[in-house]
PDB file of C-alpha atoms and ligand atoms in Angstrom:
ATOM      1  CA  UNK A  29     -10.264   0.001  12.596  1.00  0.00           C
ATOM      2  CA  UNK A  30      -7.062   0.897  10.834  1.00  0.00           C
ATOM      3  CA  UNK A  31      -6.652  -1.129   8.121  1.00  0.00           C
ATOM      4  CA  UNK A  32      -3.029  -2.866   7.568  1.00  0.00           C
ATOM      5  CA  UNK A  33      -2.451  -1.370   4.344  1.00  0.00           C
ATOM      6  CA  UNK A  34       0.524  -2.470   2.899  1.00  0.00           C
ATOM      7  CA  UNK A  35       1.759  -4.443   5.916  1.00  0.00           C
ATOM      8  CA  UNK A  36       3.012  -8.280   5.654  1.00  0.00           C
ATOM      9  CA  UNK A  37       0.712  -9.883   7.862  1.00  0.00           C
ATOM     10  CA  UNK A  38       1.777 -13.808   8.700  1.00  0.00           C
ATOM     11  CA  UNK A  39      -1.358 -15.749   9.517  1.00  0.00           C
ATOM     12  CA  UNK A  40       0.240 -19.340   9.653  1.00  0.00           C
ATOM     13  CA  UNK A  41       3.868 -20.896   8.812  1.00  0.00           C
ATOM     14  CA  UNK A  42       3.687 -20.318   5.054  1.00  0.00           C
ATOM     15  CA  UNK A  43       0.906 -17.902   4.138  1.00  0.00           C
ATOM     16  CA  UNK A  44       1.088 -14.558   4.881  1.00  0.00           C
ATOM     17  CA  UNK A  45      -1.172 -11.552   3.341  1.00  0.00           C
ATOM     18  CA  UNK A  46      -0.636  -7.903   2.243  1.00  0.00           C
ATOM     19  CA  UNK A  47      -3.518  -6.178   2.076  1.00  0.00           C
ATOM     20  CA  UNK A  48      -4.008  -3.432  -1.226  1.00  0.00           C
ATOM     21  CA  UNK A  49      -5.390   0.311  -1.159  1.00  0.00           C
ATOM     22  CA  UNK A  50      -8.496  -0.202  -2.805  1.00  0.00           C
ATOM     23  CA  UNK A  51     -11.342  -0.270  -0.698  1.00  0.00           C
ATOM     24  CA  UNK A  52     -14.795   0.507  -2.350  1.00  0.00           C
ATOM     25  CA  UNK A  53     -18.493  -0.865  -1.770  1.00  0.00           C
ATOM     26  CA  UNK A  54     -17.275  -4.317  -3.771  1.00  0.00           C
ATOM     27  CA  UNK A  55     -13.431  -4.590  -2.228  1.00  0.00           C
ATOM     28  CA  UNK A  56     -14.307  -3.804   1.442  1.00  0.00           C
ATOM     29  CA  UNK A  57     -10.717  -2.734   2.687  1.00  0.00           C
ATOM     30  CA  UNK A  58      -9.073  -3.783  -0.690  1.00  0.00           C
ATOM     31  CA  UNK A  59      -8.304  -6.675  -1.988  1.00  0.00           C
ATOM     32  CA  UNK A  60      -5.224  -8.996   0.039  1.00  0.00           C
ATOM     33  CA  UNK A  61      -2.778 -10.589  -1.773  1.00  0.00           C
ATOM     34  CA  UNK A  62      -1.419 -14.027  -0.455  1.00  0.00           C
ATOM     35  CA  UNK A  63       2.080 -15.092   0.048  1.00  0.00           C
ATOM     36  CA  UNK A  64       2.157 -19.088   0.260  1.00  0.00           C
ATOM     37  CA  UNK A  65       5.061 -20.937   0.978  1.00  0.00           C
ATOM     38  CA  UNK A  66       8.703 -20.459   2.679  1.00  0.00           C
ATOM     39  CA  UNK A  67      12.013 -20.702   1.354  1.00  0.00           C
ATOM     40  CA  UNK A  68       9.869 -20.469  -1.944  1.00  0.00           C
ATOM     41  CA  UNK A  69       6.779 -18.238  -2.484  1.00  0.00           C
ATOM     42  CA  UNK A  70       4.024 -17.932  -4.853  1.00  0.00           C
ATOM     43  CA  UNK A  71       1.814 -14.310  -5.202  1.00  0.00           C
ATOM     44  CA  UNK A  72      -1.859 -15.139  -5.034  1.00  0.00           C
ATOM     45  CA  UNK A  73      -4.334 -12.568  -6.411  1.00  0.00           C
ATOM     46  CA  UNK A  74      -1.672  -9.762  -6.752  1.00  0.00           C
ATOM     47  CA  UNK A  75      -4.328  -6.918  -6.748  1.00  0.00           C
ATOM     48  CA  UNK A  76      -4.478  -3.680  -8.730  1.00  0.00           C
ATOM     49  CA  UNK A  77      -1.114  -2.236 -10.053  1.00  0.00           C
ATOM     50  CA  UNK A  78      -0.838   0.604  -7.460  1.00  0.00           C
ATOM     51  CA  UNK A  79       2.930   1.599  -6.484  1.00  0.00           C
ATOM     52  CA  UNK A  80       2.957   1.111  -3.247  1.00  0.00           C
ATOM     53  CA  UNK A  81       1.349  -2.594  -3.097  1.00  0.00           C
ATOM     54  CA  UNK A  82       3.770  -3.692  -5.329  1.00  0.00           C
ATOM     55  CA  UNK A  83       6.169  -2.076  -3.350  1.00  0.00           C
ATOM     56  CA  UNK A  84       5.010  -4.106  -0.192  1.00  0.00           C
ATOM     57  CA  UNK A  85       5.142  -7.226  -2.143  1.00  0.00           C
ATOM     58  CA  UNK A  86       8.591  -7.273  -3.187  1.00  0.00           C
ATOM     59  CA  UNK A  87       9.559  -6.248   0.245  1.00  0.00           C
ATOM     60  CA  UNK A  88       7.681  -9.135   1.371  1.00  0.00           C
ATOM     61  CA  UNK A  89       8.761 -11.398  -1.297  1.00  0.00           C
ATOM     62  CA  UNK A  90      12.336 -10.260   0.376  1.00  0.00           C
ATOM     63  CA  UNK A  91      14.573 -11.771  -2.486  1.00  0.00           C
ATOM     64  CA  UNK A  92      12.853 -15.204  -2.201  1.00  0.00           C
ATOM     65  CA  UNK A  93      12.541 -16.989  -6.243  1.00  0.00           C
ATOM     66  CA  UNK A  94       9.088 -16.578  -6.535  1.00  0.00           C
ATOM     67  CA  UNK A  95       7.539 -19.591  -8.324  1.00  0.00           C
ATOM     68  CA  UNK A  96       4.458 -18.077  -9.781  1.00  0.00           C
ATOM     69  CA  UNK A  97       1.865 -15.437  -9.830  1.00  0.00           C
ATOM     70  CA  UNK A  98      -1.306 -16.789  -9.805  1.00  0.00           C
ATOM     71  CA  UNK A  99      -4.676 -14.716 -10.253  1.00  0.00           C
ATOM     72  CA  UNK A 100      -8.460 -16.690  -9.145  1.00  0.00           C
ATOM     73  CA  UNK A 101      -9.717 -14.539 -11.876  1.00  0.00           C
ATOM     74  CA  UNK A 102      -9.338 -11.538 -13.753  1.00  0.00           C
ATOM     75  CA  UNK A 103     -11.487  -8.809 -11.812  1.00  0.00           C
ATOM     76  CA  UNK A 104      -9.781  -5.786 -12.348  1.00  0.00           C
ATOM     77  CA  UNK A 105      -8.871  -5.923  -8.693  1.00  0.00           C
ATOM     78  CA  UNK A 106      -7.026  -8.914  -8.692  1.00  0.00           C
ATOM     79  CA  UNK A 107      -4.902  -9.685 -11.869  1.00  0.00           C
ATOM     80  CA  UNK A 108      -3.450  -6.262 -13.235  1.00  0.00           C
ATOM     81  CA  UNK A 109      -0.120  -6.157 -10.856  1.00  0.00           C
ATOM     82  CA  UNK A 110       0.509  -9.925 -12.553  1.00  0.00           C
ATOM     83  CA  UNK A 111       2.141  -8.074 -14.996  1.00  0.00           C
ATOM     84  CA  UNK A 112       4.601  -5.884 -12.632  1.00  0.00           C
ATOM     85  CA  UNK A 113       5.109  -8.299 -10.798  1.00  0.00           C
ATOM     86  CA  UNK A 114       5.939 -10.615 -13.115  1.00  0.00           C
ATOM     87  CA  UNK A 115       8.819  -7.945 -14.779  1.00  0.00           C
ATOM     88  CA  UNK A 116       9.916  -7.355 -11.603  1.00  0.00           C
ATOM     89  CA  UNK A 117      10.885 -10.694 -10.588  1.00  0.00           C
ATOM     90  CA  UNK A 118      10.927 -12.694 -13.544  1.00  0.00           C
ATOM     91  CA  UNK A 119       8.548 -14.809 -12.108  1.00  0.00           C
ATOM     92  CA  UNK A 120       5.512 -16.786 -14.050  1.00  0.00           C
ATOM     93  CA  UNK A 121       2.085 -15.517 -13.863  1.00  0.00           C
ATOM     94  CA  UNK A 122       0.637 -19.576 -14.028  1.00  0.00           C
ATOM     95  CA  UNK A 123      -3.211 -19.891 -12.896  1.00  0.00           C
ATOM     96  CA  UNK A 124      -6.857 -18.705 -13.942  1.00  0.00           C
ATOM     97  CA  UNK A 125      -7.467 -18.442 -17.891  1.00  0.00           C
ATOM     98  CA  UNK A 126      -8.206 -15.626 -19.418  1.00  0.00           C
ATOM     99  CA  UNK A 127     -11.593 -15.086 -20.888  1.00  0.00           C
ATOM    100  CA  UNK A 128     -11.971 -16.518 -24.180  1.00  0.00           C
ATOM    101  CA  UNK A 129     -11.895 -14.150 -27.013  1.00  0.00           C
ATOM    102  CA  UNK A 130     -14.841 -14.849 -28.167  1.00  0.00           C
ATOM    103  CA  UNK A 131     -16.277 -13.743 -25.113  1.00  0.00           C
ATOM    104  CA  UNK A 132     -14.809 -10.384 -24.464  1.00  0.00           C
ATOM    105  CA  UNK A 133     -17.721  -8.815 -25.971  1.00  0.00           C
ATOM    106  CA  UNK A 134     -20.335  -8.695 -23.965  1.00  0.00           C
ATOM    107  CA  UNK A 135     -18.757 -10.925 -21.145  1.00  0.00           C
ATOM    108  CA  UNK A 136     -16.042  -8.047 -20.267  1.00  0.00           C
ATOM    109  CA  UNK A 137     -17.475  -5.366 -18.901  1.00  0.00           C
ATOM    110  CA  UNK A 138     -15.283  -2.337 -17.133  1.00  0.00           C
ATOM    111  CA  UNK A 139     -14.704  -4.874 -13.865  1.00  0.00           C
ATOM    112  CA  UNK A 140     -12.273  -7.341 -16.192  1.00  0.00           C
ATOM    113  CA  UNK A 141      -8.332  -7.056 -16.954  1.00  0.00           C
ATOM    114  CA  UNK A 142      -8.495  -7.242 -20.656  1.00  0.00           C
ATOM    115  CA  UNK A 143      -4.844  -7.606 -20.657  1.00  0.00           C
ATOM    116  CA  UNK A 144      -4.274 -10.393 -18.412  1.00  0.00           C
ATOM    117  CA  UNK A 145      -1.637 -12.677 -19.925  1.00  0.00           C
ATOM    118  CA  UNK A 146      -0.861 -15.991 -18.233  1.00  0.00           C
ATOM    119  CA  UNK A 147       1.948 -17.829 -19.079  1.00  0.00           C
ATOM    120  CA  UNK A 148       0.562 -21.076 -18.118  1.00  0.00           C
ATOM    121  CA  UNK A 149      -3.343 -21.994 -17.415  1.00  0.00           C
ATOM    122  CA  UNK A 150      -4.135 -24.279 -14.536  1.00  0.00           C
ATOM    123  CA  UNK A 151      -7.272 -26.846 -15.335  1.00  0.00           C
ATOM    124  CA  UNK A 152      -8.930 -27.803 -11.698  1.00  0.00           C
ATOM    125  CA  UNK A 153      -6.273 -30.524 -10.122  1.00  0.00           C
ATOM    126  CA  UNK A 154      -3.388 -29.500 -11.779  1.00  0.00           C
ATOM    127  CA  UNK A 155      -0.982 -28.570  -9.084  1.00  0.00           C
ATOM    128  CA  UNK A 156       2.318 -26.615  -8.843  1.00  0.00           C
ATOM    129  CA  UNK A 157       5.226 -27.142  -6.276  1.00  0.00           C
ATOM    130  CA  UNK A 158       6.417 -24.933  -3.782  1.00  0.00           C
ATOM    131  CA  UNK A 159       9.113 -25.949  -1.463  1.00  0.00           C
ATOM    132  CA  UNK A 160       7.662 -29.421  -2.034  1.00  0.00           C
ATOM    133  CA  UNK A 161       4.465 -29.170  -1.666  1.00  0.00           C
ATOM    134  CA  UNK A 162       1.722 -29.113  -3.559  1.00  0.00           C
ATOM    135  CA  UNK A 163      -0.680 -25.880  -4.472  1.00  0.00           C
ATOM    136  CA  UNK A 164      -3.637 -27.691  -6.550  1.00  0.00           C
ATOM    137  CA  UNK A 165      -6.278 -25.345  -8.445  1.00  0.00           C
ATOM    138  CA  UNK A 166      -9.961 -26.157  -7.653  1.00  0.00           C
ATOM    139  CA  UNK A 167     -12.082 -24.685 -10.489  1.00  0.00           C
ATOM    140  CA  UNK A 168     -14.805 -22.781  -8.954  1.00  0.00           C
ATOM    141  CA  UNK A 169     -16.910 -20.630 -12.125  1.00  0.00           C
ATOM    142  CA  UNK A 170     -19.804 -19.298 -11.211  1.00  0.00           C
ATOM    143  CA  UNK A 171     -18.699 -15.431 -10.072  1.00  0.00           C
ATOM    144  CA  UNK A 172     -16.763 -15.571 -13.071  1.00  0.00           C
ATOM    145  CA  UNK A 173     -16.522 -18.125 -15.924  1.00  0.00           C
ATOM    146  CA  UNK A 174     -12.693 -18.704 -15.092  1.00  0.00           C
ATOM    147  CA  UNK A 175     -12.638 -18.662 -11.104  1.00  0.00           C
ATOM    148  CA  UNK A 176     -10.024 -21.418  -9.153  1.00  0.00           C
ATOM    149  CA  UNK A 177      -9.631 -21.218  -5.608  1.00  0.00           C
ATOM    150  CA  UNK A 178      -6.060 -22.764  -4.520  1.00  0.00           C
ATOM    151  CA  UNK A 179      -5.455 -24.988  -1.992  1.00  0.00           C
ATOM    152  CA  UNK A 180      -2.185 -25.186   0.225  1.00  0.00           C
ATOM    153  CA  UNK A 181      -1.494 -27.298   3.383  1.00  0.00           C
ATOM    154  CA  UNK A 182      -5.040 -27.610   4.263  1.00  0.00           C
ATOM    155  CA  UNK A 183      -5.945 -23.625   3.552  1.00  0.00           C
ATOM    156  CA  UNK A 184      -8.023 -22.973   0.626  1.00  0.00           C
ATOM    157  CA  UNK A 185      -7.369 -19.376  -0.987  1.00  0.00           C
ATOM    158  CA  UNK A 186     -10.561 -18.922  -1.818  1.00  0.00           C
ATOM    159  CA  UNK A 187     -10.879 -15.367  -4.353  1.00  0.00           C
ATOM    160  CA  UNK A 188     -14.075 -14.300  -4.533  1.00  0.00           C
ATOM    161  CA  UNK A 189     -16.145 -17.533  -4.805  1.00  0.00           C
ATOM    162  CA  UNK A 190     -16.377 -17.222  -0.979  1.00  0.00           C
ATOM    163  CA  UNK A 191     -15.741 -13.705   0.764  1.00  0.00           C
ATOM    164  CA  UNK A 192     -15.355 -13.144   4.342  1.00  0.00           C
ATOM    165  CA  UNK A 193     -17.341 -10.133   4.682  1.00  0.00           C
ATOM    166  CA  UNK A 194     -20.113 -10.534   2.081  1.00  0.00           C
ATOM    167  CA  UNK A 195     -22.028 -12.716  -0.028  1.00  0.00           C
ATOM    168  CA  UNK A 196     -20.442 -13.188  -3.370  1.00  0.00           C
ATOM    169  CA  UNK A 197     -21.965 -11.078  -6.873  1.00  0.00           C
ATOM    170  CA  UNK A 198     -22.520 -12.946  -9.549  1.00  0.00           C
ATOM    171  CA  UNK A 199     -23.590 -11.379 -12.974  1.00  0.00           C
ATOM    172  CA  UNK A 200     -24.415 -12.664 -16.002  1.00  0.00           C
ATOM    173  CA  UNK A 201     -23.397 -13.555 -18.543  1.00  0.00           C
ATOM    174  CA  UNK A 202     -20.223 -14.449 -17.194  1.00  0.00           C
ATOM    175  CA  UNK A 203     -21.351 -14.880 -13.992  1.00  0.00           C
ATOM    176  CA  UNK A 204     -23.414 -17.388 -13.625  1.00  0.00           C
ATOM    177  CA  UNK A 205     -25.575 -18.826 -10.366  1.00  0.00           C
ATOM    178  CA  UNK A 206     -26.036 -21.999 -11.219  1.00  0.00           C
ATOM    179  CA  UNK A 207     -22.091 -22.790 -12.050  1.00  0.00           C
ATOM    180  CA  UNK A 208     -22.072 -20.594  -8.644  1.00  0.00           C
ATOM    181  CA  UNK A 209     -24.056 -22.989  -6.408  1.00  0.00           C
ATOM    182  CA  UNK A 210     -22.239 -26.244  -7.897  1.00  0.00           C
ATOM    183  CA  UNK A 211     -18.753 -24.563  -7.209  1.00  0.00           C
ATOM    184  CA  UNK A 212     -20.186 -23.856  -3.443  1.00  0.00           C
ATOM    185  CA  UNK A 213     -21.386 -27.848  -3.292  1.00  0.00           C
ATOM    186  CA  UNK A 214     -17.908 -28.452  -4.535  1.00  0.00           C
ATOM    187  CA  UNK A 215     -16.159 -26.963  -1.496  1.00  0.00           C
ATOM    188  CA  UNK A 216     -18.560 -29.460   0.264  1.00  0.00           C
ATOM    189  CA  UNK A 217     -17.078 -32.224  -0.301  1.00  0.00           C
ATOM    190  CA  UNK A 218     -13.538 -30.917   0.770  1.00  0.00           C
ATOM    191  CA  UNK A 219     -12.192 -30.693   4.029  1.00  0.00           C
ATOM    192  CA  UNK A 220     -10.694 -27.387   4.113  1.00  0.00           C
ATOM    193  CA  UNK A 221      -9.483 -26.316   7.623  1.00  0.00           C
ATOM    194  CA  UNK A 222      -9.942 -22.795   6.793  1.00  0.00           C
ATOM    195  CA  UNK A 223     -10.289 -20.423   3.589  1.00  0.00           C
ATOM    196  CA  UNK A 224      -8.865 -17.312   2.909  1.00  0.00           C
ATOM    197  CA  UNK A 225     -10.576 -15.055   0.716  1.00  0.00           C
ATOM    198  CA  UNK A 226      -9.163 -12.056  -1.106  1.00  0.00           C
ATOM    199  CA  UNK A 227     -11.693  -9.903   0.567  1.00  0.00           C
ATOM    200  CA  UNK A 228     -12.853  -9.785   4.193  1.00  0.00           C
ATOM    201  CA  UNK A 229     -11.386 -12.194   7.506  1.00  0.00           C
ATOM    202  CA  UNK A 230     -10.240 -15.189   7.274  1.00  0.00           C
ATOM    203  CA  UNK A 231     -13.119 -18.265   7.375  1.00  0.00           C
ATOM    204  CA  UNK A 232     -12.408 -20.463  10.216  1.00  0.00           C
ATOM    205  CA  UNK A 233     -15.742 -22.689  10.066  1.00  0.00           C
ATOM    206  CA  UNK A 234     -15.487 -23.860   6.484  1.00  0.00           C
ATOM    207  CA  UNK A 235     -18.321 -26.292   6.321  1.00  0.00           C
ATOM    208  CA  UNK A 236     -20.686 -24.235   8.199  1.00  0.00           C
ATOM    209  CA  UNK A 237     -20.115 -21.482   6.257  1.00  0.00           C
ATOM    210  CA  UNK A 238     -20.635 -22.825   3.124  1.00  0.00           C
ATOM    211  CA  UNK A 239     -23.874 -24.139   4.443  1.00  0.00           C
ATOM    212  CA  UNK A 240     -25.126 -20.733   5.372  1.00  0.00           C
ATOM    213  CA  UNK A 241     -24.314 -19.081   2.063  1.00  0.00           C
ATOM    214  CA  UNK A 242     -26.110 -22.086   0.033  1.00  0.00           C
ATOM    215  CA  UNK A 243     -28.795 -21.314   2.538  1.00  0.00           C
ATOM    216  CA  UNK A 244     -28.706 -17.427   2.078  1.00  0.00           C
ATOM    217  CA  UNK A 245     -29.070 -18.221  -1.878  1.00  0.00           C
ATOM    218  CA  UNK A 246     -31.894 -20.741  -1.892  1.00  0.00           C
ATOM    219  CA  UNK A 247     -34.082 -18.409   0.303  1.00  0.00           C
ATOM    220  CA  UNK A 248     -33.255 -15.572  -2.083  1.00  0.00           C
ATOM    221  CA  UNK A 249     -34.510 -17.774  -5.419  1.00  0.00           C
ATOM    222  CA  UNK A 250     -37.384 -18.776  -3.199  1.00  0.00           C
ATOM    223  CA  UNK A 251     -38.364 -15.365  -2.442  1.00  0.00           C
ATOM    224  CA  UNK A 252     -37.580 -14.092  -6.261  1.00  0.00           C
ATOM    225  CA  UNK A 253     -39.981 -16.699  -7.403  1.00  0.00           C
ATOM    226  CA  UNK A 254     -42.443 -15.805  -4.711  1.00  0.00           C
ATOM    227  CA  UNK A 255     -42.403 -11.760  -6.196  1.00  0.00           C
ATOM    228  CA  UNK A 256     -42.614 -13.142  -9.706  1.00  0.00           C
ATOM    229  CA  UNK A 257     -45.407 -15.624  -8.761  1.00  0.00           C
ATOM    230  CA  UNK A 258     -47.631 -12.499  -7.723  1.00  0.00           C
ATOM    231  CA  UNK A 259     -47.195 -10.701 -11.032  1.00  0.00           C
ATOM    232  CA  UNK A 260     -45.030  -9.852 -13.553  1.00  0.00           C
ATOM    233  CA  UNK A 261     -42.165  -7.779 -12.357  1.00  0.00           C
ATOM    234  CA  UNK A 262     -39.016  -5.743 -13.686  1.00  0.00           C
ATOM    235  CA  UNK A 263     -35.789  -6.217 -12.081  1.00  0.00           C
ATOM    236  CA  UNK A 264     -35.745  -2.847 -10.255  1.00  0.00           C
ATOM    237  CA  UNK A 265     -38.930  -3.892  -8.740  1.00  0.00           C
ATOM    238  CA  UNK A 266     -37.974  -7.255  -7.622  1.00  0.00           C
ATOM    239  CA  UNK A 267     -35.040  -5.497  -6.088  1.00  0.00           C
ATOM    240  CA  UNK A 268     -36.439  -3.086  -4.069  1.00  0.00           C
ATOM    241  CA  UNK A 269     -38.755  -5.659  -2.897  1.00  0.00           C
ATOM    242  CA  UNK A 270     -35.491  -8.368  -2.281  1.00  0.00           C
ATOM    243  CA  UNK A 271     -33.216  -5.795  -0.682  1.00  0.00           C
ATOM    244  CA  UNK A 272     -34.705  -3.283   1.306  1.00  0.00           C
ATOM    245  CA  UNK A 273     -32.540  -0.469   2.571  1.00  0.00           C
ATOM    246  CA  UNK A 274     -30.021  -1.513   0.366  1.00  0.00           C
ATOM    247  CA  UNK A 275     -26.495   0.590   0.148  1.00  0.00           C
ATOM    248  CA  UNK A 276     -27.291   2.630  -3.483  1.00  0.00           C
ATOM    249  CA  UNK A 277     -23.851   1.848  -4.709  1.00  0.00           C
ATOM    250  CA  UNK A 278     -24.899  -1.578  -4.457  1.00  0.00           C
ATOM    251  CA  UNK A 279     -28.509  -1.190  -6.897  1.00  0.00           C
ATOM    252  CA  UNK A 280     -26.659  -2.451  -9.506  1.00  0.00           C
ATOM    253  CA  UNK A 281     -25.006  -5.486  -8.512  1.00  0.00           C
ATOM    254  CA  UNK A 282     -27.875  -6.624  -6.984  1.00  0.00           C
ATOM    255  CA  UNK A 283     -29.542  -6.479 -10.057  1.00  0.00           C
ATOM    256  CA  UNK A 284     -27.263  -8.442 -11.405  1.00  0.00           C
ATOM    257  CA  UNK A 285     -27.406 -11.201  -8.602  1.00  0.00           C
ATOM    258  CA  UNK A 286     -31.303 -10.717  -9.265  1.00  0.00           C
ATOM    259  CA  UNK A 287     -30.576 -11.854 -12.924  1.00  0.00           C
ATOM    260  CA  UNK A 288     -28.424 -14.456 -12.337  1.00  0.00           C
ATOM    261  CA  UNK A 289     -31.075 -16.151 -10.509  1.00  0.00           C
ATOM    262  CA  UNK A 290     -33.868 -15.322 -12.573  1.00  0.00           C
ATOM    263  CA  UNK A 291     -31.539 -16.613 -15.959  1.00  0.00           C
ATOM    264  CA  UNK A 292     -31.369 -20.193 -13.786  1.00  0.00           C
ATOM    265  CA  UNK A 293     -34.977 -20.249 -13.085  1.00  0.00           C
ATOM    266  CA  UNK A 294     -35.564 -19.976 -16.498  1.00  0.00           C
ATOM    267  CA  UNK A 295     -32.935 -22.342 -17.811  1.00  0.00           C
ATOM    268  CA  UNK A 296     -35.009 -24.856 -15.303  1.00  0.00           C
ATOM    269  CA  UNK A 297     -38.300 -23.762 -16.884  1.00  0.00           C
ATOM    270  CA  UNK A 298     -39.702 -21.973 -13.721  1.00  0.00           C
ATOM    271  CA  UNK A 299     -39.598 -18.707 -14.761  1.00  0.00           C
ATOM    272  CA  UNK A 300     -40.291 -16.596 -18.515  1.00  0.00           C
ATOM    273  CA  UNK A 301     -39.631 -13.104 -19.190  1.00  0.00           C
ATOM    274  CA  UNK A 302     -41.885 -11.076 -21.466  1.00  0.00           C
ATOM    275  CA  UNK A 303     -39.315  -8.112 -22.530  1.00  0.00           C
ATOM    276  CA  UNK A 304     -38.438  -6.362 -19.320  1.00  0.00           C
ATOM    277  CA  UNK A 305     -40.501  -8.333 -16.856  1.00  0.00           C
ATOM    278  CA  UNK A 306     -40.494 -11.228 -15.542  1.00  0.00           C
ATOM    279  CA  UNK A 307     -43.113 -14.205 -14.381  1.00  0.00           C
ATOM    280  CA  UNK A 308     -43.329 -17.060 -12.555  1.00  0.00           C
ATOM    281  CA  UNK A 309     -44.696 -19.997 -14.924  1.00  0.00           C
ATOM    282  CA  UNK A 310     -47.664 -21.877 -13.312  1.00  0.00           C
ATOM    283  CA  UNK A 311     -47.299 -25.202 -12.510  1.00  0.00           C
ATOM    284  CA  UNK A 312     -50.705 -26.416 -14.152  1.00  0.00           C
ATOM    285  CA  UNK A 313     -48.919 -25.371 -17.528  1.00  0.00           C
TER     286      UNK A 313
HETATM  287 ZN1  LIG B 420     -14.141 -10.645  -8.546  1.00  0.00          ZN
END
């Protein structure tokens, strides 16, 4: 497949995409920047600050006032061309929060955008206009601490809390699984008619997808408890035994996801770690 680098792709009246150069084990193809709205448009998850996406964007902007810039979250894949962007058309960068200061210690490792800069936060349920209508921010933590989705005209842009081509990573600390599985129950209880994630195709089954990846992570805790219920384990170990034949590039993050379940498990009192190992705690106890 020949991917549509730096192409304005329209998917429906008033959201079009523009996929970036950055494909890698995490991206896929790269990440795709939205274009929502008409006469008006906002930027959604403007990508990394590479020349010739931003060059694509203001060609596909085409002159249009651009309303805002809005970032799900501050991966350094998504948020840096805010900033471009943002110079180049005087336009707002009005969405996720930055991570609290406080927190760029440990929380920020190499994947954030320490310089990300938002004019104006949204809170979940705050909306903005656009031609009229509404784009609302659903909060959605759990792959990162300050994660909204945004939903337009039935279409929720959905970052990376739900991908189109892979289940999500989450890492602690700022990632965090069980923030991760009520964000997932949250899309529940919309009504989406189809999401559009910044990596991967678009998902045209909402509801049944959602299902599936709550699915996909309950078997996984079940069968990290069931390795740490035999004996004592290190992480490695319970990923090699998790994901067999797994990509290498990919050790790491799974780790990570490995961690994020096992920190849950013990915040519910089901699992204790002794140093580098983990156990499952016995029932009778
Ligand atoms: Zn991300």
């Amino acid at each position: 497949m020949e991917a549509p680098y730096a192409k304005l792709e329209q998917l429906e009246p008033g959201v079009a995409r523009v996929l970036a150069h950055n494909p890698s084990a995490f991206t896929y193809y790269g990440t795709q920047t939205y274009l929502i709205g008409e006469k008006e448009v906002a930027v959604v998850d403007p990508g990394p600050d590479l020349p010739e996406h931003l060059d694509a964007l203001e060609q596909a902007i085409g002159g249009r006032r651009v309303v805002a810039i809005m970032c799900t979250h501050t991966h350094r894949d998504h948020s840096p061309a805010s900033r471009p962007l943002s110079e180049a058309t005087g336009a707002p960068i009005i969405g996720c929060a930055p991570l609290a200061l406080e927190t760029v210690g440990p929380r920020a490792d190499a994947a954030f955008d320490g310089d990300y800069e938002p004019d104006r936060v949204l809170q979940g349920g705050e909306t903005l206009e656009l031609d009229g209508k509404a784009v609302t921010a659903v909060a959605t933590p759990g792959h990162t601490s300050n994660h909204l989705c945004f939903a337009y005209e039935g279409a929720l842009l959905t970052g990376d809390h739900v991908m189109g081509w892979s289940t999500t990573v989450v890492v602690p600390p700022d990632g965090d699984m069980a923030e991760y599985m009520r964000s997932l129950d949250k899309l529940r209880q919309r009504d989406d008619r189809i999401y559009y994630p910044a990596h991967g195709p678009a998902v045209t089954n909402p509801q049944q997808y959602v299902r599936h990846l709550v699915g996909h992570r309950m078997q996984r805790e079940k069968q990290i408890l069931g390795l740490v219920g035999e004996k004592p384990r290190p992480i490695p170990d319970i990923v090699a035994n998790a994901y067999p034949g797994l990509d290498p590039r990919l050790v790491v993050a799974a780790g990570g996801s490995v961690l994020a379940h096992l920190v849950d498990l013990e915040r519910r009192g089901l699992v204790e770690r002794d140093g580098d190992t983990w156990t499952a705690v016995s029932p009778s106890r």
